[in-house]
CSV table of C-alpha atoms and ligand atoms in Angstrom, one decimal:
chain,number,residue,atom,x,y,z
A,579,MET,CA,-16.2,-39.4,-22.1
A,580,THR,CA,-14.8,-39.0,-18.9
A,581,VAL,CA,-11.6,-40.2,-18.3
A,582,GLU,CA,-11.7,-43.3,-15.5
A,583,ARG,CA,-9.7,-42.5,-12.8
A,584,TYR,CA,-9.4,-43.2,-9.4
A,585,PRO,CA,-9.8,-46.7,-9.0
A,586,HIS,CA,-9.0,-47.3,-5.1
A,587,LEU,CA,-11.1,-44.1,-4.5
A,588,LYS,CA,-13.8,-46.5,-6.5
A,589,ALA,CA,-13.5,-49.5,-4.2
A,590,GLU,CA,-13.0,-47.7,-1.3
A,591,ASP,CA,-15.4,-44.8,-0.9
A,592,PRO,CA,-18.3,-44.7,-3.6
A,593,GLU,CA,-19.6,-42.1,-2.6
A,594,VAL,CA,-16.8,-39.9,-2.8
A,595,TYR,CA,-15.3,-41.4,-6.1
A,596,GLU,CA,-19.3,-40.9,-7.5
A,597,LEU,CA,-19.6,-36.9,-6.8
A,598,ILE,CA,-16.3,-36.6,-8.1
A,599,GLN,CA,-17.6,-38.5,-11.8
A,600,LYS,CA,-20.6,-36.4,-11.2
A,601,GLN,CA,-18.3,-32.3,-11.1
A,602,ALA,CA,-16.2,-33.9,-13.9
A,603,GLN,CA,-19.1,-35.1,-16.1
A,604,MET,CA,-20.9,-30.8,-15.0
A,605,GLU,CA,-17.4,-29.7,-15.8
A,606,CYS,CA,-17.1,-31.0,-19.5
A,607,SER,CA,-21.0,-30.6,-20.4
A,608,THR,CA,-21.6,-27.4,-19.6
A,609,LEU,CA,-20.5,-23.7,-20.0
A,610,LYS,CA,-17.8,-22.6,-17.3
A,611,MET,CA,-18.0,-18.7,-17.3
A,612,ILE,CA,-17.1,-17.9,-13.9
A,613,ALA,CA,-14.0,-16.1,-14.3
A,614,SER,CA,-12.4,-17.3,-12.1
A,615,GLU,CA,-12.6,-20.6,-12.9
A,616,SER,CA,-10.0,-23.2,-15.7
A,617,TYR,CA,-9.1,-26.1,-15.6
A,618,ALA,CA,-6.2,-28.2,-13.9
A,619,SER,CA,-4.1,-30.6,-16.1
A,620,PHE,CA,-4.1,-34.4,-15.6
A,621,ASP,CA,-0.3,-33.5,-14.7
A,622,VAL,CA,-1.5,-30.9,-12.4
A,623,LEU,CA,-3.9,-33.2,-10.4
A,624,GLU,CA,-1.5,-36.2,-10.3
A,625,ALA,CA,1.3,-34.2,-8.7
A,626,CYS,CA,-1.6,-32.4,-6.6
A,627,GLY,CA,-2.8,-35.6,-5.5
A,628,SER,CA,1.1,-37.3,-4.8
A,629,ILE,CA,2.4,-38.3,-1.7
A,630,PHE,CA,4.2,-35.0,-1.4
A,631,THR,CA,1.2,-34.4,0.8
A,632,ASN,CA,2.2,-36.9,3.8
A,633,LYS,CA,5.0,-34.6,4.9
A,634,TYR,CA,5.9,-31.9,7.3
A,635,ALA,CA,8.7,-29.7,6.2
A,636,GLU,CA,8.0,-26.3,8.1
A,637,GLY,CA,10.6,-23.7,7.5
A,638,TYR,CA,12.4,-23.2,4.0
A,639,PRO,CA,15.0,-25.0,2.1
A,640,GLY,CA,17.8,-25.6,3.8
A,641,ALA,CA,16.6,-24.5,7.2
A,642,ARG,CA,13.5,-26.6,8.4
A,643,TYR,CA,12.1,-27.7,11.7
A,644,TYR,CA,11.8,-31.6,10.2
A,645,GLU,CA,14.2,-34.4,8.8
A,646,GLY,CA,13.9,-35.8,5.6
A,647,ASN,CA,13.2,-32.7,3.8
A,648,GLU,CA,15.8,-33.3,1.2
A,649,PHE,CA,13.7,-34.0,-1.6
A,650,ALA,CA,11.1,-31.3,0.0
A,651,ASP,CA,13.8,-28.7,-0.8
A,652,ALA,CA,14.3,-29.9,-4.0
A,653,LEU,CA,10.9,-29.8,-4.9
A,654,GLU,CA,10.3,-26.5,-3.6
A,655,ASN,CA,13.4,-25.0,-4.8
A,656,LEU,CA,12.4,-26.5,-8.7
A,657,ALA,CA,8.7,-24.6,-7.9
A,658,ILE,CA,11.0,-21.1,-7.0
A,659,GLU,CA,13.4,-21.7,-9.8
A,660,ARG,CA,10.4,-22.0,-12.5
A,661,GLY,CA,8.0,-19.3,-10.7
A,662,LYS,CA,11.2,-17.1,-10.8
A,663,ALA,CA,11.6,-17.4,-14.4
A,664,LEU,CA,8.6,-16.9,-15.4
A,665,PHE,CA,7.6,-13.7,-14.0
A,666,GLY,CA,11.2,-12.5,-13.8
A,667,CYS,CA,10.7,-11.3,-10.2
A,668,GLU,CA,13.5,-11.2,-7.4
A,669,HIS,CA,11.9,-13.0,-4.8
A,670,MET,CA,9.1,-16.0,-5.0
A,671,ASN,CA,7.1,-17.5,-1.7
A,672,VAL,CA,5.4,-20.2,-3.1
A,673,GLN,CA,4.4,-21.9,0.2
A,674,PRO,CA,0.9,-19.6,0.9
A,675,TYR,CA,-2.1,-21.9,1.3
A,676,SER,CA,-4.5,-19.7,-1.4
A,677,GLY,CA,-4.8,-16.4,-2.7
A,678,SER,CA,-6.0,-14.7,0.9
A,679,PRO,CA,-3.4,-16.0,3.0
A,680,ALA,CA,-1.0,-15.2,0.3
A,681,ASN,CA,-2.5,-11.2,1.0
A,682,ALA,CA,-2.4,-12.1,4.8
A,683,ALA,CA,0.6,-12.4,4.7
A,684,VAL,CA,1.9,-9.5,2.9
A,685,TYR,CA,0.1,-7.3,5.4
A,686,ARG,CA,1.3,-9.3,8.5
A,687,ALA,CA,5.1,-8.4,6.8
A,688,LEU,CA,4.9,-4.7,6.3
A,689,LEU,CA,2.3,-3.5,8.0
A,690,SER,CA,1.0,-2.9,11.7
A,691,PRO,CA,-2.8,-3.7,13.0
A,692,GLY,CA,-4.5,0.1,12.1
A,693,ASP,CA,-2.4,0.6,9.4
A,694,LYS,CA,-4.3,3.0,6.7
A,695,ILE,CA,-4.4,0.7,3.1
A,696,MET,CA,-6.2,2.1,-0.2
A,697,GLY,CA,-8.0,-0.9,-2.1
A,698,VAL,CA,-11.3,-1.1,-4.3
A,699,PRO,CA,-14.2,-2.7,-2.2
A,700,VAL,CA,-15.7,-5.6,-3.5
A,701,SER,CA,-18.8,-4.0,-4.0
A,702,ASP,CA,-16.5,-2.2,-6.8
A,703,GLY,CA,-14.6,-5.4,-8.1
A,704,GLY,CA,-12.0,-5.3,-5.4
A,705,HIS,CA,-11.4,-8.2,-3.1
A,706,LEU,CA,-12.6,-8.9,0.0
A,707,THR,CA,-8.4,-9.1,1.4
A,708,HIS,CA,-8.0,-5.1,0.1
A,709,GLY,CA,-9.5,-4.1,3.2
A,710,TRP,CA,-13.0,-5.2,2.8
A,711,LYS,CA,-15.2,-4.4,6.0
A,712,VAL,CA,-16.0,-8.2,7.0
A,713,SER,CA,-12.5,-9.4,6.4
A,714,PHE,CA,-9.9,-9.9,8.4
A,715,SER,CA,-8.0,-6.9,6.2
A,716,GLY,CA,-10.9,-4.6,6.6
A,717,LYS,CA,-11.0,-5.3,10.7
A,718,ASP,CA,-7.2,-5.2,11.4
A,719,TYR,CA,-6.2,-2.7,8.7
A,720,LEU,CA,-7.9,0.9,8.1
A,721,GLN,CA,-9.4,1.1,4.6
A,722,ILE,CA,-9.2,3.9,2.1
A,723,PRO,CA,-11.3,3.2,-0.7
A,724,TYR,CA,-11.0,4.0,-4.4
A,725,ARG,CA,-13.5,2.9,-7.0
A,726,PRO,CA,-13.8,3.2,-10.8
A,727,ASN,CA,-15.8,6.1,-12.2
A,728,GLN,CA,-19.3,4.9,-12.0
A,729,GLU,CA,-20.2,6.1,-15.3
A,730,THR,CA,-17.7,5.4,-17.6
A,731,GLY,CA,-16.3,1.5,-15.5
A,732,ARG,CA,-12.5,2.6,-15.2
A,733,LEU,CA,-10.2,3.9,-12.9
A,734,ASP,CA,-9.3,7.5,-13.1
A,735,MET,CA,-5.9,8.2,-11.9
A,736,ALA,CA,-6.0,11.8,-11.0
A,737,GLU,CA,-8.4,10.4,-8.6
A,738,VAL,CA,-6.9,7.4,-7.3
A,739,ARG,CA,-3.8,9.9,-6.3
A,740,LYS,CA,-5.8,12.6,-5.3
A,741,ILE,CA,-7.2,10.1,-2.4
A,742,ALA,CA,-3.8,8.7,-2.0
A,743,GLN,CA,-2.2,12.4,-1.4
A,744,ALA,CA,-5.2,13.5,1.4
A,745,GLU,CA,-4.5,10.3,3.0
A,746,GLN,CA,-0.9,8.8,2.8
A,747,PRO,CA,-1.8,5.1,3.1
A,748,LYS,CA,1.6,3.2,4.2
A,749,MET,CA,0.1,0.4,1.1
A,750,ILE,CA,-1.7,0.8,-2.2
A,751,TRP,CA,-3.8,-2.0,-3.3
A,752,VAL,CA,-4.2,-2.7,-6.9
A,753,GLY,CA,-5.7,-5.8,-9.0
A,754,MET,CA,-9.3,-7.0,-8.6
A,755,SER,CA,-11.7,-9.7,-9.2
A,756,ALA,CA,-14.4,-8.0,-11.9
A,757,TYR,CA,-12.5,-5.6,-13.5
A,758,PRO,CA,-12.4,-5.4,-17.8
A,759,PHE,CA,-9.7,-3.5,-18.4
A,760,LYS,CA,-5.7,-2.9,-18.4
A,761,LEU,CA,-4.2,-1.6,-15.6
A,762,ASP,CA,-1.9,1.4,-15.4
A,763,TYR,CA,0.7,-0.2,-12.9
A,764,ALA,CA,3.1,3.2,-13.7
A,765,ALA,CA,1.2,5.3,-12.7
A,766,PHE,CA,0.2,3.7,-9.4
A,767,ALA,CA,4.5,3.1,-9.1
A,768,GLU,CA,4.8,7.1,-9.2
A,769,ILE,CA,1.6,8.0,-6.8
A,770,ALA,CA,2.9,5.3,-3.8
A,771,GLU,CA,6.5,6.7,-4.5
A,772,GLU,CA,5.1,10.3,-3.7
A,773,VAL,CA,3.0,9.2,-0.8
A,774,GLY,CA,5.6,6.6,0.5
A,775,ALA,CA,3.0,3.8,0.3
A,776,TYR,CA,3.9,0.1,-0.3
A,777,LEU,CA,3.0,-1.1,-3.9
A,778,VAL,CA,1.5,-4.5,-3.8
A,779,ALA,CA,0.0,-5.8,-6.9
A,780,ASP,CA,-3.0,-8.9,-6.6
A,781,ILE,CA,-3.0,-10.4,-10.0
A,782,ALA,CA,-4.6,-13.5,-9.2
A,783,HIS,CA,-7.0,-12.9,-12.1
A,784,ILE,CA,-5.1,-11.9,-14.4
A,785,ASN,CA,-1.4,-13.7,-14.1
A,786,ALA,CA,-2.3,-15.9,-17.3
A,787,LEU,CA,-2.6,-12.5,-19.4
A,788,ILE,CA,0.9,-11.0,-18.7
A,789,ILE,CA,2.5,-13.9,-19.1
A,790,ALA,CA,1.2,-13.8,-22.2
A,791,GLY,CA,2.0,-10.2,-22.8
A,792,VAL,CA,-1.7,-9.0,-23.1
A,793,HIS,CA,-1.5,-7.2,-19.9
A,794,PRO,CA,0.6,-4.7,-18.4
A,795,ASP,CA,3.6,-6.3,-15.9
A,796,PRO,CA,3.9,-5.1,-12.8
A,797,VAL,CA,6.6,-7.2,-11.7
A,798,PRO,CA,8.7,-4.5,-12.2
A,799,TYR,CA,7.1,-1.2,-10.5
A,800,CYS,CA,5.4,-3.1,-7.6
A,801,ASP,CA,7.4,-4.1,-4.0
A,802,VAL,CA,5.6,-7.1,-4.1
A,803,VAL,CA,3.0,-8.9,-6.1
A,804,THR,CA,0.6,-12.1,-4.7
A,805,SER,CA,-1.6,-14.2,-7.1
A,806,THR,CA,-2.9,-17.1,-6.4
A,807,ALA,CA,-2.4,-20.5,-8.6
A,808,HIS,CA,-5.3,-21.7,-9.9
A,809,LYS,CA,-7.7,-19.4,-11.6
A,810,MET,CA,-6.1,-19.0,-15.5
A,811,LEU,CA,-2.9,-20.6,-14.0
A,812,ARG,CA,-4.3,-24.0,-14.0
A,813,GLY,CA,-2.5,-25.2,-10.8
A,814,PRO,CA,-3.5,-26.1,-8.0
A,815,ARG,CA,-5.7,-24.5,-4.9
A,816,ALA,CA,-2.6,-22.2,-3.9
A,817,GLY,CA,-1.3,-18.7,-3.7
A,818,PHE,CA,2.3,-17.0,-4.2
A,819,ILE,CA,4.0,-14.1,-3.3
A,820,MET,CA,6.9,-12.3,-5.4
A,821,SER,CA,8.9,-9.3,-4.3
A,822,LYS,CA,11.8,-7.1,-4.7
A,823,VAL,CA,15.0,-7.9,-2.3
A,824,GLU,CA,15.5,-4.6,-1.0
A,825,ASP,CA,12.8,-3.2,1.3
A,826,ARG,CA,12.9,0.6,0.1
A,827,PHE,CA,10.7,1.6,3.0
A,828,HIS,CA,13.3,0.0,5.4
A,829,GLU,CA,14.0,3.5,7.0
A,830,LYS,CA,10.2,5.4,7.2
A,831,TYR,CA,8.5,2.0,8.5
A,832,HIS,CA,11.2,-0.9,9.7
A,833,PRO,CA,14.0,1.6,11.0
A,834,THR,CA,15.0,-1.4,13.8
A,835,SER,CA,14.5,-4.9,12.0
A,836,LYS,CA,17.1,-6.9,10.8
A,837,TRP,CA,15.1,-7.9,7.6
A,838,ASN,CA,15.0,-7.5,3.8
A,839,LEU,CA,11.8,-6.9,1.8
A,840,ALA,CA,12.3,-10.9,0.8
A,841,GLN,CA,12.8,-11.6,3.8
A,842,LEU,CA,10.1,-10.0,5.7
A,843,VAL,CA,7.7,-11.4,3.1
A,844,ASP,CA,8.6,-15.1,4.0
A,845,ARG,CA,8.4,-14.3,7.5
A,846,GLY,CA,5.6,-13.5,6.9
A,847,VAL,CA,4.2,-16.7,5.6
A,848,PHE,CA,5.6,-18.7,8.3
A,849,PRO,CA,6.4,-18.4,11.0
A,850,THR,CA,3.5,-15.8,11.5
A,851,MET,CA,0.4,-17.0,9.4
A,852,GLN,CA,1.0,-20.8,8.4
A,853,GLY,CA,3.0,-24.0,9.4
A,854,GLY,CA,3.8,-27.1,7.3
A,855,PRO,CA,3.5,-26.1,3.4
A,856,HIS,CA,2.0,-27.7,1.6
A,857,LEU,CA,3.7,-29.9,-0.7
A,858,HIS,CA,2.0,-31.5,-3.2
A,859,ALA,CA,0.0,-28.3,-3.7
A,860,ILE,CA,3.6,-26.9,-4.3
A,861,ALA,CA,5.0,-29.6,-6.8
A,862,GLY,CA,1.3,-29.1,-9.1
A,863,MET,CA,2.3,-25.2,-8.4
A,864,ALA,CA,6.2,-26.5,-10.2
A,865,CYS,CA,4.1,-27.8,-12.8
A,866,ALA,CA,1.8,-25.8,-13.6
A,867,PHE,CA,5.1,-22.9,-13.7
A,868,LYS,CA,6.9,-25.2,-16.6
A,869,TYR,CA,3.3,-25.1,-18.7
A,870,ALA,CA,3.4,-22.1,-18.1
A,871,GLN,CA,6.3,-20.9,-19.9
A,872,THR,CA,6.1,-22.8,-23.0
A,873,ALA,CA,4.6,-20.9,-26.6
A,874,GLU,CA,1.5,-22.8,-26.4
A,875,PHE,CA,0.5,-20.9,-22.5
A,876,LYS,CA,1.0,-17.8,-24.1
A,877,GLU,CA,-1.2,-18.5,-26.5
A,878,TYR,CA,-4.0,-19.4,-24.3
A,879,GLY,CA,-3.5,-16.4,-22.8
A,880,ALA,CA,-4.3,-14.2,-25.6
A,881,GLN,CA,-6.6,-16.2,-26.8
A,882,ILE,CA,-8.4,-15.9,-23.6
A,883,VAL,CA,-8.6,-12.0,-24.6
A,884,LYS,CA,-9.9,-12.4,-27.7
A,885,ASN,CA,-12.4,-14.5,-27.1
A,886,ALA,CA,-13.7,-12.2,-24.5
A,887,GLN,CA,-14.1,-9.2,-26.7
A,888,ALA,CA,-15.9,-11.9,-29.8
A,889,LEU,CA,-18.1,-12.8,-27.2
A,890,CYS,CA,-18.8,-8.8,-26.1
A,891,ALA,CA,-19.0,-8.1,-29.5
A,892,GLU,CA,-21.5,-10.8,-30.5
A,893,LEU,CA,-23.3,-9.4,-27.4
A,894,GLU,CA,-23.4,-5.9,-27.8
A,895,ALA,CA,-24.8,-6.7,-31.3
A,896,LEU,CA,-27.6,-8.8,-30.3
A,897,GLY,CA,-28.8,-5.1,-27.9
A,898,ARG,CA,-27.4,-7.0,-24.6
A,899,PRO,CA,-25.2,-3.7,-23.2
A,900,ILE,CA,-21.4,-4.2,-21.5
A,901,ALA,CA,-20.7,-2.7,-18.5
A,902,GLY,CA,-17.8,0.2,-19.4
A,903,GLY,CA,-18.8,-0.6,-23.3
A,904,GLY,CA,-16.6,-3.4,-23.7
A,905,THR,CA,-13.1,-5.7,-22.5
A,906,GLU,CA,-9.5,-5.9,-22.6
A,907,THR,CA,-9.3,-8.5,-20.0
A,908,HIS,CA,-10.4,-12.6,-19.8
A,909,LEU,CA,-13.6,-11.2,-18.1
A,910,PHE,CA,-16.5,-8.2,-18.7
A,911,LEU,CA,-20.4,-7.8,-16.7
A,912,LEU,CA,-23.5,-8.1,-19.2
A,913,ASP,CA,-24.9,-5.0,-18.0
A,914,PHE,CA,-29.8,-5.7,-17.0
A,915,ARG,CA,-29.5,-2.1,-15.5
A,916,LYS,CA,-31.9,-1.4,-17.8
A,917,ASP,CA,-34.0,-4.8,-17.8
A,918,GLU,CA,-36.8,-6.2,-15.8
A,919,PHE,CA,-35.3,-8.8,-14.6
A,920,THR,CA,-31.8,-8.9,-12.1
A,921,GLY,CA,-28.5,-10.0,-12.1
A,922,LYS,CA,-29.5,-13.0,-9.6
A,923,ASP,CA,-32.0,-13.6,-12.2
A,924,ALA,CA,-30.1,-13.6,-14.9
A,925,ALA,CA,-27.7,-16.2,-13.6
A,926,GLN,CA,-29.9,-18.4,-12.4
A,927,ALA,CA,-31.5,-18.7,-15.4
A,928,LEU,CA,-27.9,-18.9,-17.0
A,929,SER,CA,-27.1,-21.9,-14.6
A,930,LYS,CA,-30.7,-23.6,-15.4
A,931,CYS,CA,-29.2,-23.9,-19.0
A,932,GLY,CA,-25.5,-24.8,-19.0
A,933,ILE,CA,-24.4,-21.7,-18.4
A,934,ILE,CA,-22.2,-21.3,-15.2
A,935,ALA,CA,-21.0,-17.9,-14.1
A,936,ASN,CA,-21.9,-15.2,-11.2
A,937,PHE,CA,-24.1,-12.4,-10.6
A,938,ASN,CA,-22.3,-9.3,-9.7
A,939,MET,CA,-22.9,-5.3,-9.2
A,940,VAL,CA,-22.1,-3.5,-12.1
A,941,PRO,CA,-20.3,0.3,-11.8
A,942,GLY,CA,-24.0,2.1,-10.6
A,943,ASP,CA,-25.7,0.0,-9.9
A,944,THR,CA,-29.3,0.8,-7.7
A,945,ARG,CA,-30.1,-2.9,-6.6
A,946,PRO,CA,-28.6,-4.8,-3.2
A,947,PRO,CA,-26.0,-6.9,-3.6
A,948,ALA,CA,-27.8,-9.9,-3.0
A,949,LYS,CA,-29.9,-9.0,-6.4
A,950,THR,CA,-27.4,-7.1,-8.4
A,951,SER,CA,-28.1,-5.7,-11.8
A,952,GLY,CA,-25.0,-7.8,-13.4
A,953,VAL,CA,-23.7,-11.1,-14.7
A,954,ARG,CA,-19.9,-11.5,-14.6
A,955,LEU,CA,-18.9,-13.6,-17.7
A,956,GLY,CA,-15.1,-14.8,-18.4
A,957,THR,CA,-13.7,-16.9,-20.9
A,958,ALA,CA,-10.3,-18.6,-19.5
A,959,ALA,CA,-12.2,-21.6,-18.7
A,960,LEU,CA,-13.3,-21.5,-22.3
A,961,THR,CA,-10.2,-21.2,-24.2
A,962,SER,CA,-8.5,-23.8,-22.2
A,963,ALA,CA,-11.0,-26.6,-23.6
A,964,GLY,CA,-9.9,-24.7,-27.0
A,965,MET,CA,-13.1,-22.8,-28.3
A,966,LYS,CA,-12.1,-19.8,-30.5
A,967,GLU,CA,-13.7,-16.7,-31.7
A,968,GLU,CA,-16.0,-18.9,-33.8
A,969,ASP,CA,-17.6,-20.7,-30.8
A,970,MET,CA,-18.3,-17.7,-28.8
A,971,LYS,CA,-20.9,-16.5,-31.3
A,972,LYS,CA,-22.8,-19.7,-30.2
A,973,VAL,CA,-22.1,-18.7,-26.9
A,974,ALA,CA,-23.5,-15.3,-27.5
A,975,GLY,CA,-26.7,-16.9,-29.4
A,976,TRP,CA,-27.4,-18.8,-25.9
A,977,ILE,CA,-27.2,-16.3,-23.4
A,978,ASP,CA,-29.0,-14.3,-25.3
A,979,GLU,CA,-31.8,-17.1,-26.0
A,980,VAL,CA,-31.6,-17.0,-21.9
A,981,CYS,CA,-32.0,-13.5,-21.2
A,982,LYS,CA,-35.6,-13.6,-23.9
A,983,HIS,CA,-36.8,-16.8,-21.9
A,984,ILE,CA,-36.2,-14.5,-18.7
A,985,VAL,CA,-38.6,-12.0,-20.0
A,986,SER,CA,-41.3,-14.8,-21.7
A,987,ASN,CA,-41.3,-16.0,-17.9
A,988,ASP,CA,-40.5,-20.3,-19.5
A,989,VAL,CA,-36.8,-20.5,-19.0
A,990,ASP,CA,-38.0,-23.9,-17.0
A,991,ALA,CA,-39.7,-25.1,-20.1
A,992,VAL,CA,-36.7,-24.2,-22.5
A,993,ALA,CA,-34.3,-25.0,-20.4
A,994,PRO,CA,-33.3,-29.1,-21.1
A,995,ARG,CA,-33.3,-28.4,-24.7
A,996,ILE,CA,-30.3,-25.3,-24.3
A,997,ARG,CA,-29.1,-27.5,-21.7
A,998,GLY,CA,-28.8,-30.6,-24.6
A,999,GLU,CA,-27.2,-28.2,-27.1
A,1000,ILE,CA,-24.8,-27.0,-25.3
A,1001,ALA,CA,-23.7,-30.3,-23.7
A,1002,GLU,CA,-23.3,-31.6,-27.9
A,1003,PHE,CA,-21.3,-28.4,-28.3
A,1004,CYS,CA,-19.0,-28.8,-25.5
A,1005,SER,CA,-18.7,-32.8,-26.7
A,1006,GLY,CA,-16.4,-31.6,-29.2
A,1007,PHE,CA,-13.9,-29.4,-27.7
A,1008,LYS,CA,-11.2,-31.4,-25.1
A,1009,PHE,CA,-11.4,-30.1,-21.6
A,1010,PRO,CA,-7.6,-30.4,-20.0
A,1011,GLY,CA,-8.0,-33.0,-16.9
A,1012,ILE,CA,-11.5,-34.4,-17.5
A,1013,THR,CA,-11.4,-35.2,-21.2
A,1014,GLU,CA,-9.0,-36.8,-23.7
B,1947,PLP,C1,-9.6,-15.1,-6.1
B,1947,PLP,C2,-8.8,-13.7,-5.2
B,1947,PLP,C3,-8.0,-14.0,-4.3
B,1947,PLP,C4,-7.8,-14.2,-3.3
B,1947,PLP,O1,-8.3,-16.4,-3.4
B,1947,PLP,P1,-8.6,-17.2,-2.8
B,1947,PLP,O2,-8.0,-18.4,-2.9
B,1947,PLP,O3,-10.4,-17.5,-3.4
B,1947,PLP,O4,-8.1,-17.0,-1.0
B,1947,PLP,C5,-7.1,-12.8,-3.5
B,1947,PLP,N1,-7.2,-12.0,-5.2
B,1947,PLP,C6,-7.2,-11.9,-5.7
B,1947,PLP,C7,-8.4,-10.4,-6.5
B,1947,PLP,C8,-8.8,-12.6,-6.5
B,1947,PLP,O5,-9.6,-12.4,-7.7
């Protein structure tokens, strides 16, 4: 049962209340497999819904442009201290409104319009903000693309080095939205050093895996590391930025600047990109950072990968190929290149049956981006509801069953039954922030 909450909302605005209730019901009776989603806990939700939404606090703790910020200062410092302890970084900024604004602030902090950056195209698993053409990042900066190998699905570091040496970018972005393997930050750092480029890791998708120690840690190797606080970290919809304090390219790129790297980053966020920080989101972030320091959270991070690997193995055993042959993270891509149906067909059929995911290009895809040959599946949300390897067998069974019904063209006929089975299965789990 979903927990009864929001008595004032229920009385004052039943239309909004109703939609929240429906969404909550959906989130605890379907399999949430969108790789970027999970469940925020009750404490995070309460902090985000708090009166800190009222307050203006332009500036940083101890140096605000508005009065009355003694508790805002304490709150922001608490979030920063917890975040720094969690990731072991030298500097942290918790003000970015989300992941994309965090990345925008990093560009504005360190580069000039027209500068060359290296990033992975969206069509190959990269993020919009890594220089994709429709994003500000591709319009204001020149993206030199690098991509996973079309056959193996893996990044080839010799290839990355060749591109970097030929193009001499000023910044290299590493971190993706649809890449199932470990990233070699040490190798990226060597290349960035050779060509004199800032190295920026974007860990929006994999921060919990890094905290759990099941994915390499980029913090020692990178000038800057950006992240979202939602996704698998299960905090508020917000972003944060970590950096070194010293600007190792001060002489090369910013000889007249009086700011170090930490100051450049802070100035990139406020006043360059943003006005007042979202203190209610920062409150939620402080809660999420506290929970992420617990042993329970580290177990969750490790279990996410175990679940993804178990699910992959089950699906392969059922004859469903996986792009790149497996996963080392929270996600993988089902590869439908040999099937008569597309990734979009599969995502829509799965959704009708209660398995919520998204269609996605796979390496070597020949279908257009609006159809694709893949479905991206992630296990962070299912893991935060307490699911384990043996549960992945059931999940794999339903996915395979739905795919068979796409071929026999009777998804609509079987969808209510499968949806019911999944809802029944979900009722055996506890969904953070929804059920108790
Ligand atoms: C999700 C994501 C972001 C940005 O997230 P928003 O909060 O949606 O702006 C940035 N980088 C990567 C790699 C992501 O996956």
